[in-house]
GROMACS .gro file of C-alpha atoms in nm:
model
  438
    1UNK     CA    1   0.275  -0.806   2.319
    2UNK     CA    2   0.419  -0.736   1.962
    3UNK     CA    3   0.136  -0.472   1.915
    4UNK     CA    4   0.303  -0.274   2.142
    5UNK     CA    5   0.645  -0.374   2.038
    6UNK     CA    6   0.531  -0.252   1.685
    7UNK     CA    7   0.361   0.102   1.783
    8UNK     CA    8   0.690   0.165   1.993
    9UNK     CA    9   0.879   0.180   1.665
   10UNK     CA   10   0.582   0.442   1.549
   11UNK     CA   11   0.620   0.651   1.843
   12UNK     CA   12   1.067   0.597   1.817
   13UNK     CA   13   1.071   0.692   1.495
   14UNK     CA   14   0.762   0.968   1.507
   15UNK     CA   15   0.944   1.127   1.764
   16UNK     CA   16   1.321   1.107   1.681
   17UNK     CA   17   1.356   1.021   1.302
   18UNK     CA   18   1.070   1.149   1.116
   19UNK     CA   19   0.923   1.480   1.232
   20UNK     CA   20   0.584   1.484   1.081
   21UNK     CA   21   0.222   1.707   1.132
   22UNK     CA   22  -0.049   1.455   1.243
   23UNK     CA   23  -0.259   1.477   1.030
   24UNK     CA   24  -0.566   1.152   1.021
   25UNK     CA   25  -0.748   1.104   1.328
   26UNK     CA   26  -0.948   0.762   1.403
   27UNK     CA   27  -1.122   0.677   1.729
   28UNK     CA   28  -1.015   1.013   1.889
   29UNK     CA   29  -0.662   0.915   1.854
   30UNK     CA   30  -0.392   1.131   1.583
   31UNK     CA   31  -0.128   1.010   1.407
   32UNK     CA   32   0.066   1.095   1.071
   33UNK     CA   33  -0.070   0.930   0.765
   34UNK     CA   34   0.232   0.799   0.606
   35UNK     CA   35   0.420   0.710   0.915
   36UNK     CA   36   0.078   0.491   1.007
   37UNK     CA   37   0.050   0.332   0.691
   38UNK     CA   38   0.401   0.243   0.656
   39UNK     CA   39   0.359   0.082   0.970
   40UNK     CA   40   0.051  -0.091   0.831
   41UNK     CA   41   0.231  -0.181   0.497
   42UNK     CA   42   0.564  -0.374   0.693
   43UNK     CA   43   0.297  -0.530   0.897
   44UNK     CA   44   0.130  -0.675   0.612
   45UNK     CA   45   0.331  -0.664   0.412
   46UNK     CA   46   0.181  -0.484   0.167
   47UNK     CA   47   0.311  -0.214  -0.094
   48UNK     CA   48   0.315   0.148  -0.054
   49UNK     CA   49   0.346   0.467  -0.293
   50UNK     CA   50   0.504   0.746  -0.136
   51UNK     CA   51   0.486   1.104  -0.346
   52UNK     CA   52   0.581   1.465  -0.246
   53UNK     CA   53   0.765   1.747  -0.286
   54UNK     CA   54   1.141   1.662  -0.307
   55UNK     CA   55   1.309   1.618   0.005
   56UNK     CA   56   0.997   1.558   0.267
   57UNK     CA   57   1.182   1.245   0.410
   58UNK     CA   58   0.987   1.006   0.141
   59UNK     CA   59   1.260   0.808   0.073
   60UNK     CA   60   1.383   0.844   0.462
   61UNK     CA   61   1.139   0.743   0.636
   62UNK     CA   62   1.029   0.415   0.430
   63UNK     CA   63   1.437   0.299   0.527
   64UNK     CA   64   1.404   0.412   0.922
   65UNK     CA   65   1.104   0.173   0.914
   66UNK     CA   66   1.194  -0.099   0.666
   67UNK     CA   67   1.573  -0.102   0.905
   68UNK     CA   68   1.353  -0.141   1.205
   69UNK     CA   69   1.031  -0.337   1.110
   70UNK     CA   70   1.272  -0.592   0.884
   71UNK     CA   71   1.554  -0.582   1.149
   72UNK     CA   72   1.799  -0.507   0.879
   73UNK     CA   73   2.122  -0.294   0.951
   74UNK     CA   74   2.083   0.089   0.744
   75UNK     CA   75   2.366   0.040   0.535
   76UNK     CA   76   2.237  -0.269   0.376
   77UNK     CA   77   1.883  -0.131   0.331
   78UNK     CA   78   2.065   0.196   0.179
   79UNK     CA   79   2.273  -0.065  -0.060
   80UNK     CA   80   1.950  -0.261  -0.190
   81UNK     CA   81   1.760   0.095  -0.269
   82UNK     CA   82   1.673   0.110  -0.623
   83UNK     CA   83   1.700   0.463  -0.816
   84UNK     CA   84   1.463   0.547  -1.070
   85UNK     CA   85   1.629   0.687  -1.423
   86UNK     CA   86   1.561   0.670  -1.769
   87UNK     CA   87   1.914   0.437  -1.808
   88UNK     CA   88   1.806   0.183  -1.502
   89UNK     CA   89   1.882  -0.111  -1.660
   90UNK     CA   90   1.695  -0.507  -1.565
   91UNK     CA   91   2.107  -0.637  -1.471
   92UNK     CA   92   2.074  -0.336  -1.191
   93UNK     CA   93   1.766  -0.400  -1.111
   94UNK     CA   94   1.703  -0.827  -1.092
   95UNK     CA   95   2.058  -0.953  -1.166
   96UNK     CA   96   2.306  -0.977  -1.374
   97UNK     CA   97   2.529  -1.297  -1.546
   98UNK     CA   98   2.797  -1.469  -1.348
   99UNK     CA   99   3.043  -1.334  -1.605
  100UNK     CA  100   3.302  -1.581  -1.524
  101UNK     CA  101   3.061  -1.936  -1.543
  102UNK     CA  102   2.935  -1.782  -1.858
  103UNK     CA  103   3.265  -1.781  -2.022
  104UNK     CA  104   3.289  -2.156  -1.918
  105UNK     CA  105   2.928  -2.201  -2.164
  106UNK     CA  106   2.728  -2.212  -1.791
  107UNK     CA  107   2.385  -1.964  -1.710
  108UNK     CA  108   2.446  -1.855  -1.295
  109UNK     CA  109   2.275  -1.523  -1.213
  110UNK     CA  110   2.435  -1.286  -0.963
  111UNK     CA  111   2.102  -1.195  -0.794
  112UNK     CA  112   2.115  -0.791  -0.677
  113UNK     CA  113   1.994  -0.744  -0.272
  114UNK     CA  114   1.695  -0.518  -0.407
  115UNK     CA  115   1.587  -0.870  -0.519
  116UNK     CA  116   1.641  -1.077  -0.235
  117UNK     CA  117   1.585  -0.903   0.049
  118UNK     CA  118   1.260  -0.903   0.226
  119UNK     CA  119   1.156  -0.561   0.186
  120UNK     CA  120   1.238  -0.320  -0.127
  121UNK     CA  121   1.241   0.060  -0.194
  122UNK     CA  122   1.241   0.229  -0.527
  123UNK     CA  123   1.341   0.604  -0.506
  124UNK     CA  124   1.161   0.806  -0.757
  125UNK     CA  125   0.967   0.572  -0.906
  126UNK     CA  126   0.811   0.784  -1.162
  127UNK     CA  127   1.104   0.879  -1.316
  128UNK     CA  128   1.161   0.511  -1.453
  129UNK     CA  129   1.011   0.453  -1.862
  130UNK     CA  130   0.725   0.299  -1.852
  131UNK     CA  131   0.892  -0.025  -2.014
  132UNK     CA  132   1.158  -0.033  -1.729
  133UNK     CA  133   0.807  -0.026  -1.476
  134UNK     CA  134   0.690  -0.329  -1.688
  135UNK     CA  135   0.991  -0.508  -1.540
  136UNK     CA  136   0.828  -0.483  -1.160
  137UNK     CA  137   0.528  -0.528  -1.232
  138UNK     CA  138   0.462  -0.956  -1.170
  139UNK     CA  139   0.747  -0.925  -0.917
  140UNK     CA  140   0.617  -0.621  -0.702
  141UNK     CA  141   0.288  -0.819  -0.752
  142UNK     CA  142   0.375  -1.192  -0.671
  143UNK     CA  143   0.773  -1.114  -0.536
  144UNK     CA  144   0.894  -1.390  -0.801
  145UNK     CA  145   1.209  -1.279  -0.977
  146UNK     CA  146   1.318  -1.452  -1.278
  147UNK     CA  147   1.690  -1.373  -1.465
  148UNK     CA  148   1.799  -1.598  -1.758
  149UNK     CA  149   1.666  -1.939  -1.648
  150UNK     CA  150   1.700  -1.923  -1.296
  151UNK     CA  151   1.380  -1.767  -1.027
  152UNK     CA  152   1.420  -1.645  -0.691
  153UNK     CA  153   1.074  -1.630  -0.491
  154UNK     CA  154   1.042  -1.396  -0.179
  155UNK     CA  155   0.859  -1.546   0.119
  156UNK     CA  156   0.828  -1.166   0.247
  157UNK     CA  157   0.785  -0.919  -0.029
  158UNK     CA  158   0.726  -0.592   0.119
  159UNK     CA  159   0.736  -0.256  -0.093
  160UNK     CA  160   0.789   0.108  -0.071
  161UNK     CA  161   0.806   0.350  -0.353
  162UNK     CA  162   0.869   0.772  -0.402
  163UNK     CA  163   0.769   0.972  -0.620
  164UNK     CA  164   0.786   1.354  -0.686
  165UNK     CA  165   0.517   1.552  -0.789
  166UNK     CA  166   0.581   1.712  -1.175
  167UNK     CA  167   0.402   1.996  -1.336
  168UNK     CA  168   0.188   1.719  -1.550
  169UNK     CA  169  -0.119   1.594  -1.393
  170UNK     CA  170  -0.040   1.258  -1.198
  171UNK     CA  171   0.203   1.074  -1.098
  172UNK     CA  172   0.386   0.947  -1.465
  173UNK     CA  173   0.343   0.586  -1.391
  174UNK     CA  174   0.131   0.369  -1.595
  175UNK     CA  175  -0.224   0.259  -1.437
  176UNK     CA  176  -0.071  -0.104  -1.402
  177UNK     CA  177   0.170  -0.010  -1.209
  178UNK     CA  178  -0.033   0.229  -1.012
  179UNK     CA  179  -0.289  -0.056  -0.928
  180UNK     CA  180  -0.035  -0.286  -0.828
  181UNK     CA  181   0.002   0.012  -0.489
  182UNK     CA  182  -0.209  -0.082  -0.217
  183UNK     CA  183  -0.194   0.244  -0.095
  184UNK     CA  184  -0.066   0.579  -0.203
  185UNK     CA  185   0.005   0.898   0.086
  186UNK     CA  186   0.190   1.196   0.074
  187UNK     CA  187   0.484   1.321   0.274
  188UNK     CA  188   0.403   1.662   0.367
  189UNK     CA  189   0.629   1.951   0.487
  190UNK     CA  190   0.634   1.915   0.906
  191UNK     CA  191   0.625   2.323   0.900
  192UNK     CA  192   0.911   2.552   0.961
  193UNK     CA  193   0.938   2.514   1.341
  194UNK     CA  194   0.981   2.101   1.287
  195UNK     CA  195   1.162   2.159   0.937
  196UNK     CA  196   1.411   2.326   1.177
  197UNK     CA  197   1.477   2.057   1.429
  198UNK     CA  198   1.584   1.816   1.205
  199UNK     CA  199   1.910   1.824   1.150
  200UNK     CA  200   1.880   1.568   1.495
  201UNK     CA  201   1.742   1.329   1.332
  202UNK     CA  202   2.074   1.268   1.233
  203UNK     CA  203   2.232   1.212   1.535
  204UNK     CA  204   2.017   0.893   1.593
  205UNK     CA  205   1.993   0.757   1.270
  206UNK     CA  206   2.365   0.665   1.318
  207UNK     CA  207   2.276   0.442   1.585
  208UNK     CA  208   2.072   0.279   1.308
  209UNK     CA  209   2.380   0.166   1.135
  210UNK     CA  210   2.595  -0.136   1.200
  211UNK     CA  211   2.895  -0.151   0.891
  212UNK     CA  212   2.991  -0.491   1.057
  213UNK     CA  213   2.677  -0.655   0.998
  214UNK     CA  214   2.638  -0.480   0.683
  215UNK     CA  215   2.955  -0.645   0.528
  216UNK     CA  216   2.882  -0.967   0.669
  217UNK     CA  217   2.501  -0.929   0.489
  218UNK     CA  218   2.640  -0.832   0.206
  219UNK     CA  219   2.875  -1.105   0.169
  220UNK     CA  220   2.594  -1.361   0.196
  221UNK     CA  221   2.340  -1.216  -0.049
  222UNK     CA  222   2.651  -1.175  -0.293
  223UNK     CA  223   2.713  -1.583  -0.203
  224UNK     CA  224   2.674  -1.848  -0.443
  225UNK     CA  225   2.478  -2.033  -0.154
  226UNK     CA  226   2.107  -2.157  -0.271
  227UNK     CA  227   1.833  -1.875  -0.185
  228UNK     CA  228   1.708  -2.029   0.091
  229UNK     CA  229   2.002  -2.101   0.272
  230UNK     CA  230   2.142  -1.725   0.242
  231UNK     CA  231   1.785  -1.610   0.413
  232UNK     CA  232   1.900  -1.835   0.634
  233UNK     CA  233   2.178  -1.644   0.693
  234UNK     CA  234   2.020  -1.305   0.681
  235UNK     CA  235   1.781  -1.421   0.951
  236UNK     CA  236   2.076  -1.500   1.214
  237UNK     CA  237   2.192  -1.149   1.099
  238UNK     CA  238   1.835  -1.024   1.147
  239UNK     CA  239   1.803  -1.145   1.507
  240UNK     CA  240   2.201  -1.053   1.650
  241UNK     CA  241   2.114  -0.675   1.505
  242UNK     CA  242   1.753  -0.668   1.680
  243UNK     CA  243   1.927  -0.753   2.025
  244UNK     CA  244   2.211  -0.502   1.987
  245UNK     CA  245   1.965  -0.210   1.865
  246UNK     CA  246   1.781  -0.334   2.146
  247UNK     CA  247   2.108  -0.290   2.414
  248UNK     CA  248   2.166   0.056   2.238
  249UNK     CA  249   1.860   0.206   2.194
  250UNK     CA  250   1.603   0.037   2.412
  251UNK     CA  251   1.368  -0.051   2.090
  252UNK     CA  252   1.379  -0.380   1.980
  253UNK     CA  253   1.356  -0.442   1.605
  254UNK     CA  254   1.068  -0.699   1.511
  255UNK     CA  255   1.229  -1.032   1.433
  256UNK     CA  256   1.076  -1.270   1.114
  257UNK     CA  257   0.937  -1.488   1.333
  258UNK     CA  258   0.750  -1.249   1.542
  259UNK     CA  259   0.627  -1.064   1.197
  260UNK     CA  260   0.516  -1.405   1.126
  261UNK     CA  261   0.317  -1.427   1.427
  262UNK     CA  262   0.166  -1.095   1.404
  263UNK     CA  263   0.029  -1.116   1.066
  264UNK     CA  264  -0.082  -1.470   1.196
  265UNK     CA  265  -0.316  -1.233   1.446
  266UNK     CA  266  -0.406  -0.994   1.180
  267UNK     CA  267  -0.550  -1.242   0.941
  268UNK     CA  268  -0.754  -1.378   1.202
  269UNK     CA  269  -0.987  -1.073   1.230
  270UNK     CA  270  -1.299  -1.015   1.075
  271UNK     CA  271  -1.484  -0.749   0.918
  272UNK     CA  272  -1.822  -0.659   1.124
  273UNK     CA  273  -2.169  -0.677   0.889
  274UNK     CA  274  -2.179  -0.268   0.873
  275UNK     CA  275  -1.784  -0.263   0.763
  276UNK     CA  276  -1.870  -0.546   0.510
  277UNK     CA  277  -2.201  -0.401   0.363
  278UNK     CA  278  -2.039  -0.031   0.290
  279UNK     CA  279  -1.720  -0.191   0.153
  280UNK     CA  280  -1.948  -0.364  -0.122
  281UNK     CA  281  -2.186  -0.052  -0.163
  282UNK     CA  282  -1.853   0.160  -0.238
  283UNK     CA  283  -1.720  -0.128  -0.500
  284UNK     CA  284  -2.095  -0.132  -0.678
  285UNK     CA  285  -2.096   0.245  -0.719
  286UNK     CA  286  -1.687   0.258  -0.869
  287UNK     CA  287  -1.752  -0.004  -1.090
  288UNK     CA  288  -2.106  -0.049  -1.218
  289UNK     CA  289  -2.326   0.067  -1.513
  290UNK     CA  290  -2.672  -0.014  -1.606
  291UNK     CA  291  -2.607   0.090  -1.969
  292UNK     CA  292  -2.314  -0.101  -2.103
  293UNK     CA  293  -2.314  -0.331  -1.757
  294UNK     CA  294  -1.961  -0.197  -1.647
  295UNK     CA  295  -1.710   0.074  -1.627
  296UNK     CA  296  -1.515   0.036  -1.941
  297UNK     CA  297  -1.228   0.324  -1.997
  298UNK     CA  298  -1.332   0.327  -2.321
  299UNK     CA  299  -1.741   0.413  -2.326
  300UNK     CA  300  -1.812   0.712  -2.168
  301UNK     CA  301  -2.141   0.770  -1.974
  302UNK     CA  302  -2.435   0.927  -2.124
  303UNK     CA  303  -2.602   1.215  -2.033
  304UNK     CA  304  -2.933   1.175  -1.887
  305UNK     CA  305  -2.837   0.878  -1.752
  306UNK     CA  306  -2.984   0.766  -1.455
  307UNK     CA  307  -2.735   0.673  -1.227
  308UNK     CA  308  -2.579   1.019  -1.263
  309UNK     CA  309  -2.559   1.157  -0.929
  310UNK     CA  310  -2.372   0.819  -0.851
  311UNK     CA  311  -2.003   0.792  -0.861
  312UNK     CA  312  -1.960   0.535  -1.170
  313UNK     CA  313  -2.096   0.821  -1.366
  314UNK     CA  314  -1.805   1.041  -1.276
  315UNK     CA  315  -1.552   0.778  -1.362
  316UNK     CA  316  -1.383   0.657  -1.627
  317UNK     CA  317  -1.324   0.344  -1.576
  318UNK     CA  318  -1.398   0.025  -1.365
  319UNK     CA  319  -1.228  -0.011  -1.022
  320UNK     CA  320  -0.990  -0.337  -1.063
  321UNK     CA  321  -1.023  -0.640  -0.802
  322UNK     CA  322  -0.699  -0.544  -0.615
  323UNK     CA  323  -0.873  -0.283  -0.431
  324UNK     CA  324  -1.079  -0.440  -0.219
  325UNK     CA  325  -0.826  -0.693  -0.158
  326UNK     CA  326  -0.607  -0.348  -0.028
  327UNK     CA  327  -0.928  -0.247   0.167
  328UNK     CA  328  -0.993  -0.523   0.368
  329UNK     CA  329  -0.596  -0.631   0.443
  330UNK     CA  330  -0.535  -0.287   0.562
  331UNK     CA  331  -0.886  -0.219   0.715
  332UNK     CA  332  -0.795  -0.549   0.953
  333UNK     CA  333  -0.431  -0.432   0.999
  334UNK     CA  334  -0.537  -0.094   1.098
  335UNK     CA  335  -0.783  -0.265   1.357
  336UNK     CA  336  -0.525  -0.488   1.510
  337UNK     CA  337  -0.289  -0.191   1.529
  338UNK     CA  338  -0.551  -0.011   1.754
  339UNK     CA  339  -0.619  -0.283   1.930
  340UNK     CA  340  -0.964  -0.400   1.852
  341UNK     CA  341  -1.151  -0.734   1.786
  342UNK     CA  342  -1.241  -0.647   1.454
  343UNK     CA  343  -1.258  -0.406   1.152
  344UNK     CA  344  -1.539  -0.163   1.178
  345UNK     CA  345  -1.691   0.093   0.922
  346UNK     CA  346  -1.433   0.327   1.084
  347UNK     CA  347  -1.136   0.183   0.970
  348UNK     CA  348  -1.265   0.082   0.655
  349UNK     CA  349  -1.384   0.466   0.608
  350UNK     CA  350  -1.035   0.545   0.698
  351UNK     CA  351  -0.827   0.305   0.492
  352UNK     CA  352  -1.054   0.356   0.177
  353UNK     CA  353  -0.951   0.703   0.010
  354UNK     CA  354  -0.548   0.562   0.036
  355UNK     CA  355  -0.629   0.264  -0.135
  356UNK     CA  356  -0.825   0.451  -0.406
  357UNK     CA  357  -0.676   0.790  -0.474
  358UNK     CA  358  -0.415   0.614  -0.723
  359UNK     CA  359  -0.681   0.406  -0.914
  360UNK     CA  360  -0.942   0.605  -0.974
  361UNK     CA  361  -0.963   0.790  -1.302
  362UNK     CA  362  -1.193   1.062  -1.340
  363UNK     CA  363  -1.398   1.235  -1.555
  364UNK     CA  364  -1.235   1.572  -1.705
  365UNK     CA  365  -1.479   1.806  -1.635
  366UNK     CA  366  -1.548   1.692  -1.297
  367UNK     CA  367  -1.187   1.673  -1.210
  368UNK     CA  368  -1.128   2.024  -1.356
  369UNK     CA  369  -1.436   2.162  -1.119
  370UNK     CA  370  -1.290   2.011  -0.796
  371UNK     CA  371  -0.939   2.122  -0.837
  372UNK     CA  372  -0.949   2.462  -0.739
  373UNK     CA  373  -1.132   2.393  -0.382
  374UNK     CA  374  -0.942   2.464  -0.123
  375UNK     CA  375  -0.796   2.138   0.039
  376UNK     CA  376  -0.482   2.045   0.245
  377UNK     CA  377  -0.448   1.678   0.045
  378UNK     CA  378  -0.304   1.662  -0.328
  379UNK     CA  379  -0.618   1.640  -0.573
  380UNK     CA  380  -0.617   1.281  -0.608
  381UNK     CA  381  -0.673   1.207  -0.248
  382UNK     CA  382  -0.875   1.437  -0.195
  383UNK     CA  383  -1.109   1.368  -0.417
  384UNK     CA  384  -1.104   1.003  -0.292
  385UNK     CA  385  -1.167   1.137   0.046
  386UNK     CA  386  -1.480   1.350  -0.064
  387UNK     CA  387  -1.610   1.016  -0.225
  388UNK     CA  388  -1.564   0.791   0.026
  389UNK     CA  389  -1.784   1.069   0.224
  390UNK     CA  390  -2.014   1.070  -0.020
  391UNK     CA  391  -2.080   0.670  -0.049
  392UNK     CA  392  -2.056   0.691   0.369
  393UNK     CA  393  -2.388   0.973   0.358
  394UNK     CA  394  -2.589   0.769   0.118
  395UNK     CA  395  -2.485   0.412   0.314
  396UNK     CA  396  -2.602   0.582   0.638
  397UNK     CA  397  -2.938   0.718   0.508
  398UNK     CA  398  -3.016   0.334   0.377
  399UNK     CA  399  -2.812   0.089   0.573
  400UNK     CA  400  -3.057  -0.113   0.725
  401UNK     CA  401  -3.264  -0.171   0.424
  402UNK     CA  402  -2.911  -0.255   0.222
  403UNK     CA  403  -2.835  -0.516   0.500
  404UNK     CA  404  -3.170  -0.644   0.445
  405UNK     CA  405  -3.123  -0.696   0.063
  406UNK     CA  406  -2.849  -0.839   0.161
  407UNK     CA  407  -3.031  -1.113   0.377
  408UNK     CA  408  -3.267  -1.136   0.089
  409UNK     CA  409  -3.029  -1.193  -0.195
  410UNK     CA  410  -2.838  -1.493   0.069
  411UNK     CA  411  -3.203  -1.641   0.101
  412UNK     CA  412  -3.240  -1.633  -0.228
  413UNK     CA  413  -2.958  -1.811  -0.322
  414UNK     CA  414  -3.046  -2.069  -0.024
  415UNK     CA  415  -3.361  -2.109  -0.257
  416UNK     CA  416  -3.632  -1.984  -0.069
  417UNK     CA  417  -3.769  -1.752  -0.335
  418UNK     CA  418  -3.846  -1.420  -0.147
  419UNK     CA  419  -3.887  -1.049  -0.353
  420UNK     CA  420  -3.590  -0.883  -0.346
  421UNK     CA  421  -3.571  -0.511  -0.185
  422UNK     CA  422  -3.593  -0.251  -0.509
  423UNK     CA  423  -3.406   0.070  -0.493
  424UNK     CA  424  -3.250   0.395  -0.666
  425UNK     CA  425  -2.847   0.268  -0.557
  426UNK     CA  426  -2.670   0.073  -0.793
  427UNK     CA  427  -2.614  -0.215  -0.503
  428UNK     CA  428  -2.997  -0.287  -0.543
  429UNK     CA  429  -2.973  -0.438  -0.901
  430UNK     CA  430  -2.622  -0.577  -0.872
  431UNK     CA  431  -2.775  -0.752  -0.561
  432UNK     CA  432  -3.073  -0.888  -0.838
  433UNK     CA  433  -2.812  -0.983  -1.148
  434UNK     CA  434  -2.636  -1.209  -0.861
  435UNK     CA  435  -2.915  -1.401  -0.763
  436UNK     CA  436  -3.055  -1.399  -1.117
  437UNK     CA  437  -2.733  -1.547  -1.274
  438UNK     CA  438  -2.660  -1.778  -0.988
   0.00000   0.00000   0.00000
């Protein structure tokens, strides 16, 4: 089955490439939270922001995955990895001129591999300008890549980024970048008996590499073939480097055909009524307001108000529509992972504070109360964690009359006129201004 072809590559690389403290728990069963959801995000794909102290294996362990998830040799994932600088330049980046056609009056772009290839990696992110982030933003987004007059569009467009933590609050990316992360996690130190081992690590990620097939890859994307014919290529590269690793290593690197099929399986799952019902309570409370009828970043909540004890008044702003597009891709990939039918409140509780710890933007003097508890997550995530917990308490206490509004409001708009359910929770009136301006 390629579920367990895919959680053989977790355990391979949990146990012999990235030496990691588990460190989320779901269903009674442990794993490490960015090893997991770089699983989830290759599966997907989806795009992933990596941050940490420098040299926790951020950068490291998104290539051991994207190598073996992608079935790419190392060397050619090493040659496609983008560096972040002040000086990074859109030529480096996208593509540069065919400098030769262009002396004969004609427009060819020489398209760069970070471009082409299926699955991308920016190291240290955060240390691009925000003007040189504007240039990934519709690509990371959509994977289209335009140069001069010529676009390339990805069929696969998977993404992994690092960043370092700096002595200024955040992360220094610009919120549209930062939404355009599915999920964020952190790569944490293993502690000083794992930090030790290592150096073996080493040892097998040489068996990773294959210079041959490199070249050969290489050669191809640097081709003046049409873009689909050189994924052509790549593929038939893809597949003879999945059997070898396979020969060598016993571990057989997922093939695009297969990664179609999987995410074929993932789609397919559905979100169970409890799963669905919190998701929505969570979105009502991160982006509503009775006053000014949404989160703006710009009005402030007053006091006295009487949604107060409610997230949206700790907030600064309105939650955008990409997270719950994050939420329920990786609640369903994190079910199929596990192996069950369908995504529960579980998963959903568990995916939730990753997707959200980059977007939300709190109040100051909230934030500044909070960030002295003691905590083993950065600030950010842990403060989506102890919101998530909060919305999870108050969903609990009131689920089946929620699920009941719910049946109400979907009556409603059937047009049998029933009175809808009345409550204290923001999900009660956003339930009412639906029906009422349907």
């Amino acid at each position: 089955m390629l579920r367990d072809r895919v959680k053989e590559i977790y355990d391979f690389v949990d146990q012999s490439l990235y030496y990691n403290i588990r460190d989320i728990e779901i269903k009674s069963k442990k794993f490490n939270s960015t090893l997991l959801f770089s699983i989830l995000t290759c599966c997907l794909p989806g795009k992933q922001l990596v941050v940490g102290e420098p040299g926790m294996g951020k950068t490291t362990s998104s290539e051991h995955l994207a190598c073996l998830f992608y079935s790419l040799p190392l060397e050619l994932i090493w040659s496609s990895v983008v560096h972040g600088n002040p000086e990074q330049t859109e030529e480096k980046i996208v593509g540069r001129p065919d400098l030769g056609k262009l002396n004969e009056g004609k427009e060819e772009v020489i398209w760069s591999a970070f471009a082409q290839l299926p699955v991308k990696i920016v190291d240290e992110i955060n240390r691009l300008p925000p003007s040189k982030q504007d240039l990934l933003l519709d690509s990371v987004d959509r994977g289209i890549w335009s140069y001069l007059n010529e676009v390339i569009i990805n069929e696969e467009n998977c993404f992994f980024a690092t960043a370092n933590y700096t002595e200024t609050t955040g992360f220094e990316l610009t919120p549209r970048m930062l939404d355009r992360f599915d999920i964020i996690v952190e790569s944490k130190h293993p502690g000083a008996i794992l930090s030790y081992e290592i150096i073996e690590s080493r040892e097998i990620e040489k068996k990773l590499r294959n210079p041959t097939l490199a070249r050969r890859a290489i050669e191809i994307l640097n081709s003046k073939l049409e873009y689909e014919n050189k994924m052509s290529k790549i593929e038939e590269i893809s597949n003879e480097y999945s059997d070898l690793i396979n020969e060598k290593l016993g571990i057989a690197p997922i093939k695009k055909k297969e990664r179609i099929k999987l995410r074929e399986e993932i789609y397919k799952l559905e979100m169970d009524k409890d799963a669905e019902a919190f998701s929505i309570v969570l979105l009502a409370e991160l982006s509503f307001c009775r006053r000014y009828g949404q989160k703006r970043t710009n009005e402030e909540c007053l006091k006295g108000c009487h949604y107060s004890e409610y997230l949206c008044y700790r907030l600064k702003s309105c939650i955008s529509n990409r997270f719950p597009q994050s939420l329920i891709s990786y609640s369903k990939a994190l079910a199929w992972f596990l192996g069950d039918s369908q995504a529960d409140i579980e998963h959903v509780i568990t995916i939730a504070p990753y997707a959200l710890a980059h977007r939300l933007r709190w109040r100051e003097d909230y934030y500044m109360r909070i960030l002295k508890d003691e905590r083993s997550d950065f600030i950010e995530l842990y403060l989506a964690k102890l919101c998530v917990n909060e919305v999870l308490k108050r969903y609990r206490e009131q689920s089946s009359r929620i699920k009941l509004a719910f049946k109400q409001a979907a009556e409603a708009l059937e047009g049998n006129k029933n009175e809808l359910l009345s409550g204290d929770h923001p999900i009660y009136e956003e339930i009412r201004r639906v029906v009422e301006n349907y």
